[in-house]
Amino acid sequence: MKKLMIAFMMLALPGLAAAAGAGPHLDKANIDLTDKASLQRGARLFVNYCLNCHSANFMRHNRMGKDLGISDELVAENLLFTADKVGAPMGIAMPLEDAQNWFGTPPPDLSVMARAKGAGDEGANWLYTYFRSFYIDTSRPFGVNNTVFKDVGMPHVLWELQGMQTLVNAEELAAHKGAKPEFALNQPGSMSAEEYDQAARDLTNFMVYMGEPAQLERKSLGIWVALFLLFFFFIAYALKKEYWKDIH
Ligand code: HEC
């Protein structure tokens, strides 16, 4: 009975935590994985602004080109800024050790980050909100903080596009963690607010898409492992029968 209670509590706890609204406010990403133009724009942003620090080891450039309808030549011309070969995994342009020293935390691999940030739409919503929630905080090493990732160790790498904003309702947020943050643009970027929202959506779309092939690959590997174990079980069982045959 006690065990049953414990099992029940373990099942119920994550649900309760979600119901209590423990996390920060997230905006809806509303991504569309079938929108190829959006995925292509997202891929471009990702390669130009993220791979300097992060890796995406699951993703291969040529597979990306194939899935998104971009030819190998175009991938090589437009998407790669390092001397990477087409067909190589998207590596990091910075040695991990340097990254560790510069940022305190090494930038994590982004292959399955959309899924790591939550099930269903939640991972996408998290990313979409994250990209739009950097604000000026002079107490931080890079001069910015983030409402969904407190004291984040990453600079606002898209600031030239979005501009720089300040957090207007810091007190309210301190009192109610789930409150919706309000920002005011302090210094405009090259994009309007709507254009930047779309860019954040494209980037999120691409990152969710990127998590999928990796997920599929791991699942198909899992099936083979399960099949092997089943096969091995029958062999072991047959052997056992054979060994014990004459003993009774
Ligand atoms: C200048 C280096 C740098 C660049 C460029 C950069 N990041 Fe980061 N990023 C970091 C570091 C360092 C961290 C770890 C922050 C921490 O743990 O405090 C991080 C963390 C993150 C996280 C949170 C990971 C987690 O563990 O929760 C996400 C998501 C992310 N980056 C996405 C991106 C995307 C998308 C881009 C491109 C638009 C990008 N980053 C560009 C350095 C960078």
PDB file of C-alpha atoms and ligand atoms in Angstrom:
ATOM      1  CA  MET A   1       0.000   0.000   0.000  1.00  0.00           C
ATOM      2  CA  LYS A   2       2.792   2.365   0.971  1.00  0.00           C
ATOM      3  CA  LYS A   3       4.609   1.571  -2.246  1.00  0.00           C
ATOM      4  CA  LEU A   4       1.462   2.294  -4.175  1.00  0.00           C
ATOM      5  CA  MET A   5       1.141   5.678  -2.513  1.00  0.00           C
ATOM      6  CA  ILE A   6       4.732   6.548  -3.338  1.00  0.00           C
ATOM      7  CA  ALA A   7       4.281   5.484  -6.940  1.00  0.00           C
ATOM      8  CA  PHE A   8       1.142   7.593  -7.150  1.00  0.00           C
ATOM      9  CA  MET A   9       2.891  10.633  -5.703  1.00  0.00           C
ATOM     10  CA  MET A  10       5.761  10.308  -8.143  1.00  0.00           C
ATOM     11  CA  LEU A  11       3.288  10.253 -10.997  1.00  0.00           C
ATOM     12  CA  ALA A  12       1.257  13.152  -9.663  1.00  0.00           C
ATOM     13  CA  LEU A  13       4.060  15.521  -8.627  1.00  0.00           C
ATOM     14  CA  PRO A  14       5.112  16.887 -12.029  1.00  0.00           C
ATOM     15  CA  GLY A  15       1.454  17.500 -12.817  1.00  0.00           C
ATOM     16  CA  LEU A  16       0.980  19.392  -9.576  1.00  0.00           C
ATOM     17  CA  ALA A  17       4.068  21.495 -10.189  1.00  0.00           C
ATOM     18  CA  ALA A  18       2.779  22.416 -13.641  1.00  0.00           C
ATOM     19  CA  ALA A  19      -0.674  23.208 -12.285  1.00  0.00           C
ATOM     20  CA  ALA A  20       0.834  25.501  -9.651  1.00  0.00           C
ATOM     21  CA  GLY A  21       2.399  27.562 -12.476  1.00  0.00           C
ATOM     22  CA  ALA A  22       5.868  27.417 -10.952  1.00  0.00           C
ATOM     23  CA  GLY A  23       7.628  28.588 -14.116  1.00  0.00           C
ATOM     24  CA  PRO A  24       7.925  32.015 -15.717  1.00  0.00           C
ATOM     25  CA  HIS A  25       5.343  33.376 -18.157  1.00  0.00           C
ATOM     26  CA  LEU A  26       5.779  31.941 -21.695  1.00  0.00           C
ATOM     27  CA  ASP A  27       4.403  33.366 -24.922  1.00  0.00           C
ATOM     28  CA  LYS A  28       2.945  31.065 -27.576  1.00  0.00           C
ATOM     29  CA  ALA A  29       5.422  30.318 -30.369  1.00  0.00           C
ATOM     30  CA  ASN A  30       2.782  29.162 -32.916  1.00  0.00           C
ATOM     31  CA  ILE A  31       5.390  27.525 -35.118  1.00  0.00           C
ATOM     32  CA  ASP A  32       4.589  25.646 -38.320  1.00  0.00           C
ATOM     33  CA  LEU A  33       6.940  22.746 -39.119  1.00  0.00           C
ATOM     34  CA  THR A  34       5.571  22.517 -42.651  1.00  0.00           C
ATOM     35  CA  ASP A  35       6.534  26.132 -43.458  1.00  0.00           C
ATOM     36  CA  LYS A  36       9.744  25.626 -45.438  1.00  0.00           C
ATOM     37  CA  ALA A  37      10.488  29.317 -45.929  1.00  0.00           C
ATOM     38  CA  SER A  38      10.330  29.831 -42.176  1.00  0.00           C
ATOM     39  CA  LEU A  39      12.611  26.818 -41.570  1.00  0.00           C
ATOM     40  CA  GLN A  40      15.121  28.145 -44.103  1.00  0.00           C
ATOM     41  CA  ARG A  41      15.184  31.584 -42.488  1.00  0.00           C
ATOM     42  CA  GLY A  42      15.555  29.903 -39.099  1.00  0.00           C
ATOM     43  CA  ALA A  43      18.432  27.768 -40.364  1.00  0.00           C
ATOM     44  CA  ARG A  44      20.214  30.866 -41.622  1.00  0.00           C
ATOM     45  CA  LEU A  45      19.848  32.649 -38.290  1.00  0.00           C
ATOM     46  CA  PHE A  46      20.991  29.530 -36.470  1.00  0.00           C
ATOM     47  CA  VAL A  47      24.145  29.068 -38.532  1.00  0.00           C
ATOM     48  CA  ASN A  48      25.050  32.754 -38.463  1.00  0.00           C
ATOM     49  CA  TYR A  49      24.337  33.553 -34.833  1.00  0.00           C
ATOM     50  CA  CYS A  50      24.534  30.357 -32.788  1.00  0.00           C
ATOM     51  CA  LEU A  51      27.207  28.022 -34.098  1.00  0.00           C
ATOM     52  CA  ASN A  52      30.029  30.371 -33.080  1.00  0.00           C
ATOM     53  CA  CYS A  53      29.494  29.078 -29.567  1.00  0.00           C
ATOM     54  CA  HIS A  54      27.063  26.145 -29.625  1.00  0.00           C
ATOM     55  CA  SER A  55      27.324  22.830 -31.415  1.00  0.00           C
ATOM     56  CA  ALA A  56      24.445  20.919 -32.974  1.00  0.00           C
ATOM     57  CA  ASN A  57      26.080  17.567 -33.356  1.00  0.00           C
ATOM     58  CA  PHE A  58      23.021  15.604 -34.384  1.00  0.00           C
ATOM     59  CA  MET A  59      22.370  17.807 -37.351  1.00  0.00           C
ATOM     60  CA  ARG A  60      24.218  17.252 -40.572  1.00  0.00           C
ATOM     61  CA  HIS A  61      24.463  20.084 -43.058  1.00  0.00           C
ATOM     62  CA  ASN A  62      23.551  18.011 -46.107  1.00  0.00           C
ATOM     63  CA  ARG A  63      20.604  16.375 -44.409  1.00  0.00           C
ATOM     64  CA  MET A  64      19.377  19.815 -43.459  1.00  0.00           C
ATOM     65  CA  GLY A  65      19.703  20.965 -47.058  1.00  0.00           C
ATOM     66  CA  LYS A  66      17.802  17.937 -48.297  1.00  0.00           C
ATOM     67  CA  ASP A  67      14.976  18.258 -45.794  1.00  0.00           C
ATOM     68  CA  LEU A  68      14.586  21.979 -46.326  1.00  0.00           C
ATOM     69  CA  GLY A  69      14.946  21.906 -50.088  1.00  0.00           C
ATOM     70  CA  ILE A  70      18.279  23.718 -50.243  1.00  0.00           C
ATOM     71  CA  SER A  71      20.903  22.353 -52.666  1.00  0.00           C
ATOM     72  CA  ASP A  72      24.358  21.361 -51.433  1.00  0.00           C
ATOM     73  CA  GLU A  73      25.927  24.321 -53.263  1.00  0.00           C
ATOM     74  CA  LEU A  74      23.536  26.748 -51.637  1.00  0.00           C
ATOM     75  CA  VAL A  75      24.167  25.224 -48.220  1.00  0.00           C
ATOM     76  CA  ALA A  76      27.884  25.634 -48.789  1.00  0.00           C
ATOM     77  CA  GLU A  77      27.530  29.182 -50.100  1.00  0.00           C
ATOM     78  CA  ASN A  78      24.973  30.655 -47.792  1.00  0.00           C
ATOM     79  CA  LEU A  79      24.820  28.698 -44.634  1.00  0.00           C
ATOM     80  CA  LEU A  80      28.365  27.848 -43.741  1.00  0.00           C
ATOM     81  CA  PHE A  81      30.556  30.564 -42.432  1.00  0.00           C
ATOM     82  CA  THR A  82      33.297  28.226 -41.263  1.00  0.00           C
ATOM     83  CA  ALA A  83      35.305  26.009 -43.582  1.00  0.00           C
ATOM     84  CA  ASP A  84      33.161  23.003 -42.678  1.00  0.00           C
ATOM     85  CA  LYS A  85      32.542  20.314 -45.265  1.00  0.00           C
ATOM     86  CA  VAL A  86      28.993  19.657 -46.402  1.00  0.00           C
ATOM     87  CA  GLY A  87      27.991  16.417 -44.715  1.00  0.00           C
ATOM     88  CA  ALA A  88      29.868  17.075 -41.511  1.00  0.00           C
ATOM     89  CA  PRO A  89      27.925  17.516 -38.286  1.00  0.00           C
ATOM     90  CA  MET A  90      27.467  21.135 -37.284  1.00  0.00           C
ATOM     91  CA  GLY A  91      30.458  21.533 -35.054  1.00  0.00           C
ATOM     92  CA  ILE A  92      31.386  24.391 -32.844  1.00  0.00           C
ATOM     93  CA  ALA A  93      33.668  27.167 -34.087  1.00  0.00           C
ATOM     94  CA  MET A  94      35.227  27.599 -30.668  1.00  0.00           C
ATOM     95  CA  PRO A  95      37.203  25.025 -28.661  1.00  0.00           C
ATOM     96  CA  LEU A  96      35.107  23.854 -25.719  1.00  0.00           C
ATOM     97  CA  GLU A  97      37.839  24.723 -23.258  1.00  0.00           C
ATOM     98  CA  ASP A  98      37.865  28.389 -24.344  1.00  0.00           C
ATOM     99  CA  ALA A  99      34.092  28.522 -24.091  1.00  0.00           C
ATOM    100  CA  GLN A 100      34.260  27.157 -20.558  1.00  0.00           C
ATOM    101  CA  ASN A 101      36.790  29.809 -19.577  1.00  0.00           C
ATOM    102  CA  TRP A 102      34.954  32.707 -21.187  1.00  0.00           C
ATOM    103  CA  PHE A 103      31.429  31.971 -20.101  1.00  0.00           C
ATOM    104  CA  GLY A 104      31.854  29.974 -16.896  1.00  0.00           C
ATOM    105  CA  THR A 105      29.384  27.472 -18.368  1.00  0.00           C
ATOM    106  CA  PRO A 106      30.113  25.821 -21.708  1.00  0.00           C
ATOM    107  CA  PRO A 107      27.355  26.550 -24.266  1.00  0.00           C
ATOM    108  CA  PRO A 108      25.327  23.309 -24.441  1.00  0.00           C
ATOM    109  CA  ASP A 109      24.692  21.357 -27.648  1.00  0.00           C
ATOM    110  CA  LEU A 110      21.456  22.598 -29.225  1.00  0.00           C
ATOM    111  CA  SER A 111      20.431  19.499 -31.242  1.00  0.00           C
ATOM    112  CA  VAL A 112      17.525  18.544 -28.996  1.00  0.00           C
ATOM    113  CA  MET A 113      17.229  21.718 -26.925  1.00  0.00           C
ATOM    114  CA  ALA A 114      13.617  22.318 -28.018  1.00  0.00           C
ATOM    115  CA  ARG A 115      12.654  19.009 -26.444  1.00  0.00           C
ATOM    116  CA  ALA A 116      14.839  19.460 -23.405  1.00  0.00           C
ATOM    117  CA  LYS A 117      12.903  22.617 -22.601  1.00  0.00           C
ATOM    118  CA  GLY A 118       9.540  20.923 -22.313  1.00  0.00           C
ATOM    119  CA  ALA A 119       7.094  18.457 -23.793  1.00  0.00           C
ATOM    120  CA  GLY A 120       4.672  19.308 -26.576  1.00  0.00           C
ATOM    121  CA  ASP A 121       4.523  23.017 -27.379  1.00  0.00           C
ATOM    122  CA  GLU A 122       6.215  24.016 -24.169  1.00  0.00           C
ATOM    123  CA  GLY A 123       9.775  23.655 -25.454  1.00  0.00           C
ATOM    124  CA  ALA A 124       8.973  25.838 -28.460  1.00  0.00           C
ATOM    125  CA  ASN A 125       7.219  28.406 -26.284  1.00  0.00           C
ATOM    126  CA  TRP A 126      10.211  28.492 -23.960  1.00  0.00           C
ATOM    127  CA  LEU A 127      12.695  29.134 -26.796  1.00  0.00           C
ATOM    128  CA  TYR A 128      10.487  31.715 -28.496  1.00  0.00           C
ATOM    129  CA  THR A 129      10.058  33.614 -25.243  1.00  0.00           C
ATOM    130  CA  TYR A 130      13.738  33.271 -24.354  1.00  0.00           C
ATOM    131  CA  PHE A 131      14.934  34.902 -27.598  1.00  0.00           C
ATOM    132  CA  ARG A 132      12.603  37.858 -26.980  1.00  0.00           C
ATOM    133  CA  SER A 133      13.240  38.289 -23.253  1.00  0.00           C
ATOM    134  CA  PHE A 134      16.775  39.609 -22.939  1.00  0.00           C
ATOM    135  CA  TYR A 135      16.847  42.945 -21.118  1.00  0.00           C
ATOM    136  CA  ILE A 136      19.475  45.392 -19.932  1.00  0.00           C
ATOM    137  CA  ASP A 137      20.944  44.488 -16.537  1.00  0.00           C
ATOM    138  CA  THR A 138      24.250  46.197 -15.868  1.00  0.00           C
ATOM    139  CA  SER A 139      24.959  43.952 -12.879  1.00  0.00           C
ATOM    140  CA  ARG A 140      25.476  41.001 -15.240  1.00  0.00           C
ATOM    141  CA  PRO A 141      28.785  40.208 -17.032  1.00  0.00           C
ATOM    142  CA  PHE A 142      27.282  40.717 -20.523  1.00  0.00           C
ATOM    143  CA  GLY A 143      25.055  43.597 -19.448  1.00  0.00           C
ATOM    144  CA  VAL A 144      21.869  41.568 -19.987  1.00  0.00           C
ATOM    145  CA  ASN A 145      19.587  39.259 -18.079  1.00  0.00           C
ATOM    146  CA  ASN A 146      16.618  37.179 -19.209  1.00  0.00           C
ATOM    147  CA  THR A 147      13.169  36.718 -17.682  1.00  0.00           C
ATOM    148  CA  VAL A 148      12.891  33.011 -18.536  1.00  0.00           C
ATOM    149  CA  PHE A 149      16.531  32.175 -17.748  1.00  0.00           C
ATOM    150  CA  LYS A 150      17.557  34.154 -14.679  1.00  0.00           C
ATOM    151  CA  ASP A 151      21.226  35.237 -14.654  1.00  0.00           C
ATOM    152  CA  VAL A 152      21.847  33.565 -18.005  1.00  0.00           C
ATOM    153  CA  GLY A 153      25.500  33.227 -19.017  1.00  0.00           C
ATOM    154  CA  MET A 154      24.790  33.952 -22.698  1.00  0.00           C
ATOM    155  CA  PRO A 155      24.990  37.421 -24.251  1.00  0.00           C
ATOM    156  CA  HIS A 156      22.019  38.782 -26.232  1.00  0.00           C
ATOM    157  CA  VAL A 157      23.466  37.625 -29.554  1.00  0.00           C
ATOM    158  CA  LEU A 158      20.503  38.923 -31.601  1.00  0.00           C
ATOM    159  CA  TRP A 159      20.591  42.461 -30.165  1.00  0.00           C
ATOM    160  CA  GLU A 160      21.483  44.011 -33.516  1.00  0.00           C
ATOM    161  CA  LEU A 161      18.188  42.701 -34.868  1.00  0.00           C
ATOM    162  CA  GLN A 162      15.959  43.301 -31.861  1.00  0.00           C
ATOM    163  CA  GLY A 163      17.681  46.259 -30.272  1.00  0.00           C
ATOM    164  CA  MET A 164      18.048  46.533 -26.509  1.00  0.00           C
ATOM    165  CA  GLN A 165      15.132  46.666 -24.129  1.00  0.00           C
ATOM    166  CA  THR A 166      14.596  47.357 -20.440  1.00  0.00           C
ATOM    167  CA  LEU A 167      12.337  45.426 -18.075  1.00  0.00           C
ATOM    168  CA  VAL A 168       9.552  47.738 -16.918  1.00  0.00           C
ATOM    169  CA  ASN A 169       7.780  45.691 -14.234  1.00  0.00           C
ATOM    170  CA  ALA A 170      10.685  44.127 -12.323  1.00  0.00           C
ATOM    171  CA  GLU A 171       8.976  44.525  -8.914  1.00  0.00           C
ATOM    172  CA  GLU A 172       5.807  42.859 -10.085  1.00  0.00           C
ATOM    173  CA  LEU A 173       7.829  39.944 -11.473  1.00  0.00           C
ATOM    174  CA  ALA A 174       9.778  39.615  -8.247  1.00  0.00           C
ATOM    175  CA  ALA A 175       6.480  39.336  -6.357  1.00  0.00           C
ATOM    176  CA  HIS A 176       4.706  37.056  -8.859  1.00  0.00           C
ATOM    177  CA  LYS A 177       7.019  34.751 -10.740  1.00  0.00           C
ATOM    178  CA  GLY A 178       4.416  33.894 -13.370  1.00  0.00           C
ATOM    179  CA  ALA A 179       3.495  37.509 -14.222  1.00  0.00           C
ATOM    180  CA  LYS A 180       3.887  38.658 -17.822  1.00  0.00           C
ATOM    181  CA  PRO A 181       7.030  40.758 -18.209  1.00  0.00           C
ATOM    182  CA  GLU A 182       6.720  44.166 -19.873  1.00  0.00           C
ATOM    183  CA  PHE A 183       9.598  45.536 -21.889  1.00  0.00           C
ATOM    184  CA  ALA A 184      10.384  48.955 -23.338  1.00  0.00           C
ATOM    185  CA  LEU A 185      12.701  49.364 -26.295  1.00  0.00           C
ATOM    186  CA  ASN A 186      15.698  51.401 -25.234  1.00  0.00           C
ATOM    187  CA  GLN A 187      17.700  51.239 -28.422  1.00  0.00           C
ATOM    188  CA  PRO A 188      16.070  50.068 -31.660  1.00  0.00           C
ATOM    189  CA  GLY A 189      17.536  47.259 -33.732  1.00  0.00           C
ATOM    190  CA  SER A 190      17.444  46.686 -37.495  1.00  0.00           C
ATOM    191  CA  MET A 191      14.055  44.943 -37.249  1.00  0.00           C
ATOM    192  CA  SER A 192      10.638  46.136 -36.133  1.00  0.00           C
ATOM    193  CA  ALA A 193       9.037  44.336 -33.177  1.00  0.00           C
ATOM    194  CA  GLU A 194       6.882  42.267 -35.557  1.00  0.00           C
ATOM    195  CA  GLU A 195       9.842  41.342 -37.748  1.00  0.00           C
ATOM    196  CA  TYR A 196      11.851  40.287 -34.726  1.00  0.00           C
ATOM    197  CA  ASP A 197       8.978  38.176 -33.373  1.00  0.00           C
ATOM    198  CA  GLN A 198       8.874  36.433 -36.754  1.00  0.00           C
ATOM    199  CA  ALA A 199      12.662  35.891 -36.669  1.00  0.00           C
ATOM    200  CA  ALA A 200      12.362  34.378 -33.176  1.00  0.00           C
ATOM    201  CA  ARG A 201       9.542  32.170 -34.460  1.00  0.00           C
ATOM    202  CA  ASP A 202      11.645  31.041 -37.463  1.00  0.00           C
ATOM    203  CA  LEU A 203      14.604  30.222 -35.230  1.00  0.00           C
ATOM    204  CA  THR A 204      12.361  28.287 -32.842  1.00  0.00           C
ATOM    205  CA  ASN A 205      10.745  26.482 -35.766  1.00  0.00           C
ATOM    206  CA  PHE A 206      14.158  25.398 -37.027  1.00  0.00           C
ATOM    207  CA  MET A 207      15.294  24.240 -33.594  1.00  0.00           C
ATOM    208  CA  VAL A 208      12.152  22.142 -33.091  1.00  0.00           C
ATOM    209  CA  TYR A 209      12.594  20.680 -36.589  1.00  0.00           C
ATOM    210  CA  MET A 210      16.266  19.974 -35.782  1.00  0.00           C
ATOM    211  CA  GLY A 211      15.274  18.011 -32.677  1.00  0.00           C
ATOM    212  CA  GLU A 212      13.017  15.731 -34.705  1.00  0.00           C
ATOM    213  CA  PRO A 213      15.482  13.837 -36.959  1.00  0.00           C
ATOM    214  CA  ALA A 214      17.740  13.256 -33.968  1.00  0.00           C
ATOM    215  CA  GLN A 215      14.755  11.956 -32.060  1.00  0.00           C
ATOM    216  CA  LEU A 216      13.813   9.642 -34.926  1.00  0.00           C
ATOM    217  CA  GLU A 217      17.358   8.325 -35.157  1.00  0.00           C
ATOM    218  CA  ARG A 218      17.443   7.480 -31.471  1.00  0.00           C
ATOM    219  CA  LYS A 219      14.048   5.799 -31.605  1.00  0.00           C
ATOM    220  CA  SER A 220      15.011   3.510 -34.460  1.00  0.00           C
ATOM    221  CA  LEU A 221      18.196   2.567 -32.605  1.00  0.00           C
ATOM    222  CA  GLY A 222      16.078   1.763 -29.554  1.00  0.00           C
ATOM    223  CA  ILE A 223      13.965  -0.645 -31.576  1.00  0.00           C
ATOM    224  CA  TRP A 224      17.039  -2.569 -32.678  1.00  0.00           C
ATOM    225  CA  VAL A 225      18.282  -2.779 -29.107  1.00  0.00           C
ATOM    226  CA  ALA A 226      14.894  -4.099 -27.977  1.00  0.00           C
ATOM    227  CA  LEU A 227      14.825  -6.659 -30.805  1.00  0.00           C
ATOM    228  CA  PHE A 228      18.312  -7.822 -29.934  1.00  0.00           C
ATOM    229  CA  LEU A 229      17.410  -8.249 -26.281  1.00  0.00           C
ATOM    230  CA  LEU A 230      14.329 -10.269 -27.234  1.00  0.00           C
ATOM    231  CA  PHE A 231      16.379 -12.469 -29.549  1.00  0.00           C
ATOM    232  CA  PHE A 232      19.004 -12.947 -26.860  1.00  0.00           C
ATOM    233  CA  PHE A 233      16.330 -13.891 -24.355  1.00  0.00           C
ATOM    234  CA  PHE A 234      15.144 -16.753 -26.569  1.00  0.00           C
ATOM    235  CA  ILE A 235      18.682 -18.011 -27.066  1.00  0.00           C
ATOM    236  CA  ALA A 236      19.298 -17.952 -23.309  1.00  0.00           C
ATOM    237  CA  TYR A 237      15.986 -19.675 -22.682  1.00  0.00           C
ATOM    238  CA  ALA A 238      16.715 -22.410 -25.210  1.00  0.00           C
ATOM    239  CA  LEU A 239      20.144 -22.933 -23.709  1.00  0.00           C
ATOM    240  CA  LYS A 240      18.719 -23.174 -20.216  1.00  0.00           C
ATOM    241  CA  LYS A 241      16.235 -25.826 -21.383  1.00  0.00           C
ATOM    242  CA  GLU A 242      19.017 -27.733 -23.045  1.00  0.00           C
ATOM    243  CA  TYR A 243      21.239 -27.686 -19.939  1.00  0.00           C
ATOM    244  CA  TRP A 244      18.511 -28.714 -17.495  1.00  0.00           C
ATOM    245  CA  LYS A 245      16.954 -31.339 -19.770  1.00  0.00           C
ATOM    246  CA  ASP A 246      18.574 -34.394 -18.160  1.00  0.00           C
ATOM    247  CA  ILE A 247      18.640 -33.262 -14.557  1.00  0.00           C
ATOM    248  CA  HIS A 248      15.031 -33.921 -13.507  1.00  0.00           C
TER     249      HIS A 248
HETATM  250  C1  HEC B   1      28.774  34.079 -27.481  1.00  0.00           C
HETATM  251  C2  HEC B   1      28.481  32.692 -27.328  1.00  0.00           C
HETATM  252  C3  HEC B   1      27.044  32.263 -27.578  1.00  0.00           C
HETATM  253  C4  HEC B   1      26.309  32.463 -28.722  1.00  0.00           C
HETATM  254  C5  HEC B   1      26.732  33.155 -30.002  1.00  0.00           C
HETATM  255  C6  HEC B   1      25.026  31.839 -28.482  1.00  0.00           C
HETATM  256  N1  HEC B   1      24.992  31.280 -27.235  1.00  0.00           N
HETATM  257 FE1  HEC B   1      23.431  30.269 -26.425  1.00  0.00          FE
HETATM  258  N2  HEC B   1      24.485  30.025 -24.697  1.00  0.00           N
HETATM  259  C7  HEC B   1      25.790  30.434 -24.493  1.00  0.00           C
HETATM  260  C8  HEC B   1      26.190  30.051 -23.147  1.00  0.00           C
HETATM  261  C9  HEC B   1      27.553  30.309 -22.523  1.00  0.00           C
HETATM  262  C10 HEC B   1      25.088  29.410 -22.556  1.00  0.00           C
HETATM  263  C11 HEC B   1      24.995  28.810 -21.158  1.00  0.00           C
HETATM  264  C12 HEC B   1      24.333  29.838 -20.298  1.00  0.00           C
HETATM  265  C13 HEC B   1      24.147  29.403 -18.873  1.00  0.00           C
HETATM  266  O1  HEC B   1      24.051  28.193 -18.595  1.00  0.00           O
HETATM  267  O2  HEC B   1      24.083  30.307 -18.019  1.00  0.00           O
HETATM  268  C14 HEC B   1      24.016  29.423 -23.554  1.00  0.00           C
HETATM  269  C15 HEC B   1      22.750  28.915 -23.356  1.00  0.00           C
HETATM  270  C16 HEC B   1      21.773  28.792 -24.312  1.00  0.00           C
HETATM  271  C17 HEC B   1      20.481  28.197 -24.120  1.00  0.00           C
HETATM  272  C18 HEC B   1      19.941  27.653 -22.812  1.00  0.00           C
HETATM  273  C19 HEC B   1      20.483  26.281 -22.612  1.00  0.00           C
HETATM  274  C20 HEC B   1      20.083  25.657 -21.303  1.00  0.00           C
HETATM  275  O3  HEC B   1      20.856  24.833 -20.838  1.00  0.00           O
HETATM  276  O4  HEC B   1      19.049  26.005 -20.763  1.00  0.00           O
HETATM  277  C21 HEC B   1      19.832  28.222 -25.319  1.00  0.00           C
HETATM  278  C22 HEC B   1      18.451  27.696 -25.637  1.00  0.00           C
HETATM  279  C23 HEC B   1      20.717  28.860 -26.263  1.00  0.00           C
HETATM  280  N3  HEC B   1      21.887  29.193 -25.622  1.00  0.00           N
HETATM  281  C24 HEC B   1      20.415  29.088 -27.580  1.00  0.00           C
HETATM  282  C25 HEC B   1      21.199  29.855 -28.439  1.00  0.00           C
HETATM  283  C26 HEC B   1      20.810  30.202 -29.782  1.00  0.00           C
HETATM  284  C27 HEC B   1      19.541  29.725 -30.479  1.00  0.00           C
HETATM  285  C28 HEC B   1      21.784  30.982 -30.282  1.00  0.00           C
HETATM  286  C29 HEC B   1      21.811  31.689 -31.628  1.00  0.00           C
HETATM  287  C30 HEC B   1      20.725  32.635 -31.857  1.00  0.00           C
HETATM  288  C31 HEC B   1      22.811  31.109 -29.255  1.00  0.00           C
HETATM  289  N4  HEC B   1      22.405  30.413 -28.155  1.00  0.00           N
HETATM  290  C32 HEC B   1      23.998  31.818 -29.413  1.00  0.00           C
HETATM  291  C33 HEC B   1      26.597  31.094 -25.392  1.00  0.00           C
HETATM  292  C34 HEC B   1      26.213  31.510 -26.646  1.00  0.00           C
END
